[in-house]
Amino acid sequence: MKPVWLLLLLVVCLAAVAGAWFVVQGQNAATQGNESLRSAGDLVFPVLVDNADAADHIEIITNRGQLAFRRDGDAWVMPVRGDFPVEREKLRRLIVGLARVRVIEPKTADPANHATLFLNEPNPFSGEGRPGEGPMRIRISRDNGSDLMADAIVGGSTYQAETSRLYLRDARENQTYLVEGVVAVEANPMRWVPDPIVRMRRADVARVEVTRPDGDYTLIPTPDGEQTLGPSNVIPFRLETLAENEEMTSLTLGGSIASALDYLRTVDIARTDDIASTEPLTTLTYISNDGLRLRVRVFPADDSGAWMAFDATTADDATEEAARQANDLNDRVGGFAFKAPEFAANRFRHARSELVSEASKQTLRKRREAAEAAASAGEPDDSEDEPTTTPAEEPSNEGSADDQP
């Protein structure tokens, strides 16, 4: 065969191979969502740069559940949690952070390798992993949620050369990237609401009135001279009255109840009307030194935690600041209930019987000696007027370590 024919045959073969390569690449592109490879320095979601304020729906999906946010005028709310308002600036930081993410370099486009970078699609019903672990999918839309502007899956993160880096994938594509930027995303709904929901410092508590089916009781601060238990910075609380044959088992347990609102952790939100139980198991009223009356109604939950609803009033002699706090609290949390985990809920569920025990002989002897000393000094003996009760006093033992607040 002449050389010219060999050359012509070679050209035809090369053309056939090139054509097949382009066909395969076209099929791969179609399989991967017609994606175009982004280069170093490119924005991943440029549409967000000029349209951040147009966003009106956001979804966050993880292996442990999902969150939804909806714009309501100038505010943002959580629709599936009774339209409870969230912190607008936190959502704006999320949108702006995703808008500023830039490519450092492309990574794998093989779906089989997505899970290695935590870029596989999360399943909100799987319950896999610990909170904050695994892939997080963020969907940002406008026009009442009809126009999807960004659909990102955020995976593992690194920190190198004073630069925050993370692995990211457009959920509509298979191509993954190492990107530069900060995406402030949280799967916990309570991280998006003002914190704390309610608060009353233990040092501000004047008394706690507890209403329970098995017996009511009231806690008051122990006078300074009787604070003999616990660390020096603890302000223990005691029962306001005791029967003659009772004594406090531990002063520190009363302090734990009194400090339950000092920092209350909550994990979920619902409308009070949506709670299964219509009657609270326990009601506690925390009364502050300036006259604020903060009522806590405790309802059962499906698990070992508890739902709590809050409202506030003021005493007749309350300060203006107390009145302002009451109005603010009712405006923020009125009509809503907040779920506390077991360890936090337990501080609101103590029965009176857990705080007292039968008085020891030593305690009874001390009471008799105190009464005799008062009588010899010419002081009135209150026990003759109120034979069934006596002011609560310090216990004859120091309680267990479990009583510590």
mmCIF file of N, CA and C in Angstrom, residues 25-148:
data_model
loop_
_atom_site.group_PDB
_atom_site.id
_atom_site.type_symbol
_atom_site.label_atom_id
_atom_site.label_comp_id
_atom_site.label_asym_id
_atom_site.label_seq_id
_atom_site.Cartn_x
_atom_site.Cartn_y
_atom_site.Cartn_z
ATOM 1 N N GLN A 25 -17.797 11.847 26.364
ATOM 2 C CA GLN A 25 -17.770 13.016 27.234
ATOM 3 C C GLN A 25 -19.129 13.693 27.285
ATOM 4 N N GLY A 26 -19.806 13.729 26.166
ATOM 5 C CA GLY A 26 -21.142 14.312 26.151
ATOM 6 C C GLY A 26 -22.105 13.531 27.014
ATOM 7 N N GLN A 27 -21.994 12.206 26.972
ATOM 8 C CA GLN A 27 -22.852 11.380 27.818
ATOM 9 C C GLN A 27 -22.534 11.599 29.293
ATOM 10 N N ASN A 28 -21.231 11.704 29.607
ATOM 11 C CA ASN A 28 -20.850 11.949 31.001
ATOM 12 C C ASN A 28 -21.374 13.282 31.490
ATOM 13 N N ALA A 29 -21.301 14.296 30.624
ATOM 14 C CA ALA A 29 -21.797 15.615 31.011
ATOM 15 C C ALA A 29 -23.285 15.572 31.277
ATOM 16 N N ALA A 30 -24.008 14.824 30.437
ATOM 17 C CA ALA A 30 -25.454 14.708 30.651
ATOM 18 C C ALA A 30 -25.742 13.990 31.955
ATOM 19 N N THR A 31 -24.960 12.966 32.257
ATOM 20 C CA THR A 31 -25.150 12.226 33.499
ATOM 21 C C THR A 31 -24.874 13.099 34.709
ATOM 22 N N GLN A 32 -23.929 14.028 34.595
ATOM 23 C CA GLN A 32 -23.533 14.865 35.714
ATOM 24 C C GLN A 32 -24.283 16.184 35.753
ATOM 25 N N GLY A 33 -25.418 16.284 35.079
ATOM 26 C CA GLY A 33 -26.243 17.475 35.170
ATOM 27 C C GLY A 33 -25.765 18.598 34.286
ATOM 28 N N ASN A 34 -25.099 18.251 33.153
ATOM 29 C CA ASN A 34 -24.624 19.281 32.222
ATOM 30 C C ASN A 34 -23.769 20.332 32.938
ATOM 31 N N GLU A 35 -22.949 19.891 33.880
ATOM 32 C CA GLU A 35 -22.153 20.824 34.661
ATOM 33 C C GLU A 35 -20.931 21.293 33.886
ATOM 34 N N SER A 36 -20.485 22.473 34.224
ATOM 35 C CA SER A 36 -19.252 22.997 33.645
ATOM 36 C C SER A 36 -18.232 23.109 34.762
ATOM 37 N N LEU A 37 -17.029 22.678 34.495
ATOM 38 C CA LEU A 37 -16.001 22.659 35.522
ATOM 39 C C LEU A 37 -15.601 24.082 35.889
ATOM 40 N N ARG A 38 -15.673 24.394 37.175
ATOM 41 C CA ARG A 38 -15.267 25.715 37.653
ATOM 42 C C ARG A 38 -13.760 25.716 37.883
ATOM 43 N N SER A 39 -13.167 26.864 37.687
ATOM 44 C CA SER A 39 -11.718 26.998 37.827
ATOM 45 C C SER A 39 -11.369 27.682 39.140
ATOM 46 N N ALA A 40 -10.102 27.637 39.492
ATOM 47 C CA ALA A 40 -9.631 28.289 40.716
ATOM 48 C C ALA A 40 -9.994 29.770 40.686
ATOM 49 N N GLY A 41 -10.576 30.244 41.789
ATOM 50 C CA GLY A 41 -10.976 31.641 41.895
ATOM 51 C C GLY A 41 -12.416 31.909 41.513
ATOM 52 N N ASP A 42 -13.080 30.945 40.859
ATOM 53 C CA ASP A 42 -14.476 31.141 40.459
ATOM 54 C C ASP A 42 -15.400 31.088 41.673
ATOM 55 N N LEU A 43 -16.452 31.904 41.640
ATOM 56 C CA LEU A 43 -17.526 31.784 42.620
ATOM 57 C C LEU A 43 -18.350 30.548 42.290
ATOM 58 N N VAL A 44 -18.743 29.805 43.316
ATOM 59 C CA VAL A 44 -19.539 28.604 43.078
ATOM 60 C C VAL A 44 -20.995 28.967 42.800
ATOM 61 N N PHE A 45 -21.515 29.969 43.520
ATOM 62 C CA PHE A 45 -22.906 30.387 43.332
ATOM 63 C C PHE A 45 -22.960 31.896 43.089
ATOM 64 N N PRO A 46 -22.529 32.353 41.923
ATOM 65 C CA PRO A 46 -22.488 33.796 41.656
ATOM 66 C C PRO A 46 -23.851 34.464 41.689
ATOM 67 N N VAL A 47 -24.932 33.716 41.444
ATOM 68 C CA VAL A 47 -26.263 34.320 41.440
ATOM 69 C C VAL A 47 -26.616 34.909 42.799
ATOM 70 N N LEU A 48 -25.995 34.395 43.863
ATOM 71 C CA LEU A 48 -26.303 34.895 45.204
ATOM 72 C C LEU A 48 -25.682 36.260 45.475
ATOM 73 N N VAL A 49 -24.645 36.604 44.745
ATOM 74 C CA VAL A 49 -23.914 37.838 45.037
ATOM 75 C C VAL A 49 -24.823 39.053 44.935
ATOM 76 N N ASP A 50 -25.602 39.133 43.861
ATOM 77 C CA ASP A 50 -26.478 40.289 43.650
ATOM 78 C C ASP A 50 -27.915 40.029 44.064
ATOM 79 N N ASN A 51 -28.189 38.838 44.596
ATOM 80 C CA ASN A 51 -29.572 38.493 44.921
ATOM 81 C C ASN A 51 -29.734 37.961 46.341
ATOM 82 N N ALA A 52 -28.787 38.286 47.210
ATOM 83 C CA ALA A 52 -28.869 37.787 48.588
ATOM 84 C C ALA A 52 -30.146 38.253 49.271
ATOM 85 N N ASP A 53 -30.550 39.495 49.027
ATOM 86 C CA ASP A 53 -31.741 40.032 49.681
ATOM 87 C C ASP A 53 -33.034 39.518 49.062
ATOM 88 N N ALA A 54 -32.939 38.838 47.918
ATOM 89 C CA ALA A 54 -34.140 38.303 47.273
ATOM 90 C C ALA A 54 -34.543 36.951 47.847
ATOM 91 N N ALA A 55 -33.640 36.312 48.583
ATOM 92 C CA ALA A 55 -33.946 34.989 49.144
ATOM 93 C C ALA A 55 -35.137 35.072 50.089
ATOM 94 N N ASP A 56 -36.054 34.118 49.970
ATOM 95 C CA ASP A 56 -37.207 34.100 50.872
ATOM 96 C C ASP A 56 -37.503 32.711 51.440
ATOM 97 N N HIS A 57 -36.765 31.698 51.007
ATOM 98 C CA HIS A 57 -36.903 30.349 51.561
ATOM 99 C C HIS A 57 -35.516 29.720 51.694
ATOM 100 N N ILE A 58 -35.267 29.083 52.828
ATOM 101 C CA ILE A 58 -34.003 28.376 53.054
ATOM 102 C C ILE A 58 -34.316 27.033 53.702
ATOM 103 N N GLU A 59 -33.667 25.986 53.210
ATOM 104 C CA GLU A 59 -33.771 24.657 53.817
ATOM 105 C C GLU A 59 -32.373 24.174 54.196
ATOM 106 N N ILE A 60 -32.286 23.541 55.346
ATOM 107 C CA ILE A 60 -31.044 22.905 55.786
ATOM 108 C C ILE A 60 -31.369 21.445 56.074
ATOM 109 N N ILE A 61 -30.682 20.536 55.385
ATOM 110 C CA ILE A 61 -30.978 19.107 55.488
ATOM 111 C C ILE A 61 -29.722 18.371 55.932
ATOM 112 N N THR A 62 -29.848 17.546 56.972
ATOM 113 C CA THR A 62 -28.744 16.722 57.455
ATOM 114 C C THR A 62 -29.251 15.302 57.650
ATOM 115 N N ASN A 63 -28.353 14.418 58.057
ATOM 116 C CA ASN A 63 -28.765 13.041 58.330
ATOM 117 C C ASN A 63 -29.598 12.916 59.599
ATOM 118 N N ARG A 64 -29.700 13.980 60.374
ATOM 119 C CA ARG A 64 -30.443 13.922 61.625
ATOM 120 C C ARG A 64 -31.725 14.750 61.585
ATOM 121 N N GLY A 65 -32.067 15.293 60.430
ATOM 122 C CA GLY A 65 -33.302 16.063 60.336
ATOM 123 C C GLY A 65 -33.165 17.220 59.366
ATOM 124 N N GLN A 66 -34.160 18.075 59.343
ATOM 125 C CA GLN A 66 -34.116 19.211 58.441
ATOM 126 C C GLN A 66 -34.799 20.422 59.063
ATOM 127 N N LEU A 67 -34.375 21.597 58.620
ATOM 128 C CA LEU A 67 -34.927 22.865 59.062
ATOM 129 C C LEU A 67 -35.432 23.617 57.847
ATOM 130 N N ALA A 68 -36.445 24.438 58.065
ATOM 131 C CA ALA A 68 -36.957 25.288 56.994
ATOM 132 C C ALA A 68 -37.171 26.685 57.552
ATOM 133 N N PHE A 69 -36.824 27.685 56.760
ATOM 134 C CA PHE A 69 -36.996 29.084 57.145
ATOM 135 C C PHE A 69 -37.754 29.805 56.030
ATOM 136 N N ARG A 70 -38.610 30.733 56.427
ATOM 137 C CA ARG A 70 -39.391 31.496 55.456
ATOM 138 C C ARG A 70 -39.349 32.967 55.829
ATOM 139 N N ARG A 71 -39.172 33.817 54.813
ATOM 140 C CA ARG A 71 -39.190 35.250 55.061
ATOM 141 C C ARG A 71 -40.629 35.699 55.288
ATOM 142 N N ASP A 72 -40.820 36.486 56.334
ATOM 143 C CA ASP A 72 -42.127 37.046 56.659
ATOM 144 C C ASP A 72 -41.953 38.547 56.824
ATOM 145 N N GLY A 73 -42.107 39.290 55.727
ATOM 146 C CA GLY A 73 -41.824 40.718 55.768
ATOM 147 C C GLY A 73 -40.341 40.943 55.967
ATOM 148 N N ASP A 74 -39.991 41.671 57.012
ATOM 149 C CA ASP A 74 -38.580 41.908 57.322
ATOM 150 C C ASP A 74 -38.006 40.836 58.239
ATOM 151 N N ALA A 75 -38.832 39.915 58.687
ATOM 152 C CA ALA A 75 -38.393 38.882 59.623
ATOM 153 C C ALA A 75 -38.286 37.531 58.918
ATOM 154 N N TRP A 76 -37.632 36.593 59.598
ATOM 155 C CA TRP A 76 -37.575 35.203 59.160
ATOM 156 C C TRP A 76 -38.182 34.337 60.257
ATOM 157 N N VAL A 77 -38.922 33.296 59.856
ATOM 158 C CA VAL A 77 -39.581 32.417 60.815
ATOM 159 C C VAL A 77 -39.336 30.964 60.423
ATOM 160 N N MET A 78 -39.617 30.051 61.385
ATOM 161 C CA MET A 78 -39.534 28.614 61.131
ATOM 162 C C MET A 78 -40.956 28.072 60.977
ATOM 163 N N PRO A 79 -41.418 27.792 59.757
ATOM 164 C CA PRO A 79 -42.814 27.391 59.534
ATOM 165 C C PRO A 79 -43.236 26.137 60.287
ATOM 166 N N VAL A 80 -42.389 25.107 60.314
ATOM 167 C CA VAL A 80 -42.792 23.861 60.957
ATOM 168 C C VAL A 80 -42.692 23.942 62.472
ATOM 169 N N ARG A 81 -42.241 25.065 62.990
ATOM 170 C CA ARG A 81 -42.180 25.277 64.434
ATOM 171 C C ARG A 81 -43.030 26.475 64.823
ATOM 172 N N GLY A 82 -44.225 26.504 64.240
ATOM 173 C CA GLY A 82 -45.210 27.510 64.614
ATOM 174 C C GLY A 82 -44.877 28.917 64.180
ATOM 175 N N ASP A 83 -44.018 29.070 63.158
ATOM 176 C CA ASP A 83 -43.588 30.398 62.701
ATOM 177 C C ASP A 83 -42.860 31.171 63.796
ATOM 178 N N PHE A 84 -42.093 30.447 64.618
ATOM 179 C CA PHE A 84 -41.308 31.132 65.639
ATOM 180 C C PHE A 84 -40.217 31.942 64.952
ATOM 181 N N PRO A 85 -40.031 33.211 65.342
ATOM 182 C CA PRO A 85 -39.032 34.060 64.673
ATOM 183 C C PRO A 85 -37.606 33.645 65.000
ATOM 184 N N VAL A 86 -36.726 33.814 64.021
ATOM 185 C CA VAL A 86 -35.311 33.494 64.194
ATOM 186 C C VAL A 86 -34.496 34.765 63.990
ATOM 187 N N GLU A 87 -33.211 34.676 64.279
ATOM 188 C CA GLU A 87 -32.338 35.842 64.150
ATOM 189 C C GLU A 87 -31.997 36.076 62.673
ATOM 190 N N ARG A 88 -32.486 37.177 62.147
ATOM 191 C CA ARG A 88 -32.341 37.485 60.726
ATOM 192 C C ARG A 88 -30.878 37.578 60.311
ATOM 193 N N GLU A 89 -30.045 38.171 61.158
ATOM 194 C CA GLU A 89 -28.647 38.368 60.791
ATOM 195 C C GLU A 89 -27.900 37.048 60.630
ATOM 196 N N LYS A 90 -28.287 36.034 61.396
ATOM 197 C CA LYS A 90 -27.626 34.735 61.257
ATOM 198 C C LYS A 90 -27.914 34.128 59.888
ATOM 199 N N LEU A 91 -29.163 34.250 59.425
ATOM 200 C CA LEU A 91 -29.495 33.727 58.104
ATOM 201 C C LEU A 91 -28.811 34.535 57.007
ATOM 202 N N ARG A 92 -28.725 35.834 57.201
ATOM 203 C CA ARG A 92 -28.037 36.656 56.198
ATOM 204 C C ARG A 92 -26.559 36.268 56.108
ATOM 205 N N ARG A 93 -25.922 35.986 57.249
ATOM 206 C CA ARG A 93 -24.519 35.559 57.218
ATOM 207 C C ARG A 93 -24.370 34.245 56.455
ATOM 208 N N LEU A 94 -25.361 33.360 56.593
ATOM 209 C CA LEU A 94 -25.325 32.094 55.860
ATOM 210 C C LEU A 94 -25.389 32.345 54.354
ATOM 211 N N ILE A 95 -26.326 33.199 53.925
ATOM 212 C CA ILE A 95 -26.492 33.480 52.492
ATOM 213 C C ILE A 95 -25.249 34.156 51.929
ATOM 214 N N VAL A 96 -24.777 35.189 52.610
ATOM 215 C CA VAL A 96 -23.606 35.930 52.135
ATOM 216 C C VAL A 96 -22.367 35.040 52.142
ATOM 217 N N GLY A 97 -22.231 34.209 53.168
ATOM 218 C CA GLY A 97 -21.086 33.302 53.221
ATOM 219 C C GLY A 97 -21.063 32.351 52.041
ATOM 220 N N LEU A 98 -22.222 31.800 51.677
ATOM 221 C CA LEU A 98 -22.287 30.887 50.537
ATOM 222 C C LEU A 98 -22.043 31.635 49.224
ATOM 223 N N ALA A 99 -22.490 32.886 49.154
ATOM 224 C CA ALA A 99 -22.268 33.683 47.943
ATOM 225 C C ALA A 99 -20.788 33.958 47.716
ATOM 226 N N ARG A 100 -19.993 34.042 48.769
ATOM 227 C CA ARG A 100 -18.579 34.410 48.654
ATOM 228 C C ARG A 100 -17.645 33.212 48.509
ATOM 229 N N VAL A 101 -18.166 32.009 48.542
ATOM 230 C CA VAL A 101 -17.323 30.822 48.432
ATOM 231 C C VAL A 101 -16.669 30.764 47.049
ATOM 232 N N ARG A 102 -15.348 30.584 47.026
ATOM 233 C CA ARG A 102 -14.591 30.521 45.768
ATOM 234 C C ARG A 102 -13.815 29.200 45.675
ATOM 235 N N VAL A 103 -13.665 28.741 44.456
ATOM 236 C CA VAL A 103 -12.984 27.475 44.197
ATOM 237 C C VAL A 103 -11.482 27.619 44.432
ATOM 238 N N ILE A 104 -10.912 26.667 45.167
ATOM 239 C CA ILE A 104 -9.454 26.539 45.251
ATOM 240 C C ILE A 104 -8.983 25.559 44.179
ATOM 241 N N GLU A 105 -9.642 24.396 44.135
ATOM 242 C CA GLU A 105 -9.334 23.429 43.087
ATOM 243 C C GLU A 105 -10.463 22.409 42.984
ATOM 244 N N PRO A 106 -10.691 21.864 41.780
ATOM 245 C CA PRO A 106 -11.677 20.800 41.624
ATOM 246 C C PRO A 106 -11.180 19.514 42.284
ATOM 247 N N LYS A 107 -12.118 18.728 42.766
ATOM 248 C CA LYS A 107 -11.800 17.414 43.322
ATOM 249 C C LYS A 107 -12.552 16.353 42.523
ATOM 250 N N THR A 108 -12.902 15.264 43.148
ATOM 251 C CA THR A 108 -13.492 14.142 42.440
ATOM 252 C C THR A 108 -14.868 14.474 41.860
ATOM 253 N N ALA A 109 -15.169 13.838 40.729
ATOM 254 C CA ALA A 109 -16.508 13.913 40.146
ATOM 255 C C ALA A 109 -17.180 12.547 40.173
ATOM 256 N N ASP A 110 -16.573 11.604 40.875
ATOM 257 C CA ASP A 110 -17.100 10.246 40.959
ATOM 258 C C ASP A 110 -18.042 10.145 42.159
ATOM 259 N N PRO A 111 -19.331 9.880 41.933
ATOM 260 C CA PRO A 111 -20.273 9.779 43.056
ATOM 261 C C PRO A 111 -19.860 8.747 44.100
ATOM 262 N N ALA A 112 -19.110 7.736 43.678
ATOM 263 C CA ALA A 112 -18.680 6.712 44.626
ATOM 264 C C ALA A 112 -17.740 7.268 45.684
ATOM 265 N N ASN A 113 -17.122 8.411 45.398
ATOM 266 C CA ASN A 113 -16.175 9.013 46.341
ATOM 267 C C ASN A 113 -16.765 10.180 47.131
ATOM 268 N N HIS A 114 -18.017 10.515 46.886
ATOM 269 C CA HIS A 114 -18.615 11.671 47.563
ATOM 270 C C HIS A 114 -18.628 11.507 49.079
ATOM 271 N N ALA A 115 -18.957 10.310 49.541
ATOM 272 C CA ALA A 115 -19.085 10.096 50.986
ATOM 273 C C ALA A 115 -17.763 10.305 51.709
ATOM 274 N N THR A 116 -16.651 10.077 51.022
ATOM 275 C CA THR A 116 -15.342 10.268 51.639
ATOM 276 C C THR A 116 -15.135 11.709 52.078
ATOM 277 N N LEU A 117 -15.711 12.645 51.309
ATOM 278 C CA LEU A 117 -15.590 14.075 51.617
ATOM 279 C C LEU A 117 -16.836 14.608 52.323
ATOM 280 N N PHE A 118 -17.725 13.721 52.762
ATOM 281 C CA PHE A 118 -19.013 14.098 53.351
ATOM 282 C C PHE A 118 -19.826 14.956 52.376
ATOM 283 N N LEU A 119 -19.800 14.576 51.105
ATOM 284 C CA LEU A 119 -20.537 15.307 50.083
ATOM 285 C C LEU A 119 -21.618 14.447 49.435
ATOM 286 N N ASN A 120 -21.928 13.312 50.049
ATOM 287 C CA ASN A 120 -23.067 12.522 49.604
ATOM 288 C C ASN A 120 -24.358 13.211 50.033
ATOM 289 N N GLU A 121 -25.450 12.910 49.382
ATOM 290 C CA GLU A 121 -26.716 13.570 49.697
ATOM 291 C C GLU A 121 -27.228 13.090 51.052
ATOM 292 N N PRO A 122 -27.495 13.996 51.992
ATOM 293 C CA PRO A 122 -27.957 13.576 53.324
ATOM 294 C C PRO A 122 -29.388 13.059 53.295
ATOM 295 N N ASN A 123 -29.654 12.128 54.193
ATOM 296 C CA ASN A 123 -31.000 11.576 54.362
ATOM 297 C C ASN A 123 -31.517 12.009 55.726
ATOM 298 N N PRO A 124 -32.504 12.919 55.788
ATOM 299 C CA PRO A 124 -32.945 13.456 57.083
ATOM 300 C C PRO A 124 -33.616 12.435 57.985
ATOM 301 N N PHE A 125 -33.920 11.252 57.458
ATOM 302 C CA PHE A 125 -34.614 10.238 58.252
ATOM 303 C C PHE A 125 -33.687 9.116 58.702
ATOM 304 N N SER A 126 -32.400 9.220 58.370
ATOM 305 C CA SER A 126 -31.483 8.132 58.706
ATOM 306 C C SER A 126 -31.043 8.170 60.159
ATOM 307 N N GLY A 127 -30.900 9.381 60.729
ATOM 308 C CA GLY A 127 -30.432 9.510 62.103
ATOM 309 C C GLY A 127 -28.982 9.131 62.281
ATOM 310 N N GLU A 128 -28.215 9.107 61.205
ATOM 311 C CA GLU A 128 -26.819 8.683 61.282
ATOM 312 C C GLU A 128 -25.925 9.787 61.830
ATOM 313 N N GLY A 129 -24.868 9.373 62.513
ATOM 314 C CA GLY A 129 -23.854 10.316 62.971
ATOM 315 C C GLY A 129 -24.292 11.137 64.164
ATOM 316 N N ARG A 130 -23.354 11.891 64.676
ATOM 317 C CA ARG A 130 -23.616 12.792 65.789
ATOM 318 C C ARG A 130 -24.015 14.160 65.254
ATOM 319 N N PRO A 131 -24.673 14.991 66.083
ATOM 320 C CA PRO A 131 -25.042 16.331 65.620
ATOM 321 C C PRO A 131 -23.829 17.094 65.100
ATOM 322 N N GLY A 132 -23.978 17.720 63.937
ATOM 323 C CA GLY A 132 -22.890 18.480 63.346
ATOM 324 C C GLY A 132 -21.978 17.676 62.449
ATOM 325 N N GLU A 133 -22.142 16.343 62.431
ATOM 326 C CA GLU A 133 -21.324 15.493 61.581
ATOM 327 C C GLU A 133 -22.037 15.223 60.264
ATOM 328 N N GLY A 134 -21.235 14.860 59.242
ATOM 329 C CA GLY A 134 -21.804 14.450 57.974
ATOM 330 C C GLY A 134 -22.148 15.613 57.067
ATOM 331 N N PRO A 135 -22.706 15.312 55.903
ATOM 332 C CA PRO A 135 -23.021 16.360 54.929
ATOM 333 C C PRO A 135 -24.184 17.232 55.378
ATOM 334 N N MET A 136 -24.140 18.498 54.964
ATOM 335 C CA MET A 136 -25.234 19.438 55.199
ATOM 336 C C MET A 136 -25.643 20.042 53.854
ATOM 337 N N ARG A 137 -26.906 19.905 53.528
ATOM 338 C CA ARG A 137 -27.417 20.448 52.267
ATOM 339 C C ARG A 137 -28.140 21.762 52.544
ATOM 340 N N ILE A 138 -27.824 22.784 51.758
ATOM 341 C CA ILE A 138 -28.418 24.116 51.932
ATOM 342 C C ILE A 138 -29.091 24.515 50.625
ATOM 343 N N ARG A 139 -30.389 24.742 50.680
ATOM 344 C CA ARG A 139 -31.158 25.159 49.502
ATOM 345 C C ARG A 139 -31.684 26.576 49.744
ATOM 346 N N ILE A 140 -31.335 27.498 48.859
ATOM 347 C CA ILE A 140 -31.748 28.896 48.986
ATOM 348 C C ILE A 140 -32.562 29.274 47.755
ATOM 349 N N SER A 141 -33.795 29.761 47.990
ATOM 350 C CA SER A 141 -34.714 30.059 46.893
ATOM 351 C C SER A 141 -35.263 31.473 47.016
ATOM 352 N N ARG A 142 -35.845 31.951 45.918
ATOM 353 C CA ARG A 142 -36.545 33.237 45.889
ATOM 354 C C ARG A 142 -37.897 33.037 45.218
ATOM 355 N N ASP A 143 -38.659 34.139 45.077
ATOM 356 C CA ASP A 143 -39.991 34.085 44.448
ATOM 357 C C ASP A 143 -40.870 33.042 45.129
ATOM 358 N N ASN A 144 -41.024 33.202 46.466
ATOM 359 C CA ASN A 144 -41.840 32.283 47.268
ATOM 360 C C ASN A 144 -41.372 30.833 47.156
ATOM 361 N N GLY A 145 -40.064 30.667 47.035
ATOM 362 C CA GLY A 145 -39.493 29.329 47.005
ATOM 363 C C GLY A 145 -39.523 28.647 45.661
ATOM 364 N N SER A 146 -40.002 29.335 44.619
ATOM 365 C CA SER A 146 -40.145 28.690 43.311
ATOM 366 C C SER A 146 -38.863 28.710 42.483
ATOM 367 N N ASP A 147 -37.950 29.630 42.770
ATOM 368 C CA ASP A 147 -36.719 29.773 41.985
ATOM 369 C C ASP A 147 -35.525 29.410 42.860
ATOM 370 N N LEU A 148 -34.957 28.240 42.611
ATOM 371 C CA LEU A 148 -33.827 27.753 43.402
ATOM 372 C C LEU A 148 -32.547 28.438 42.933
#
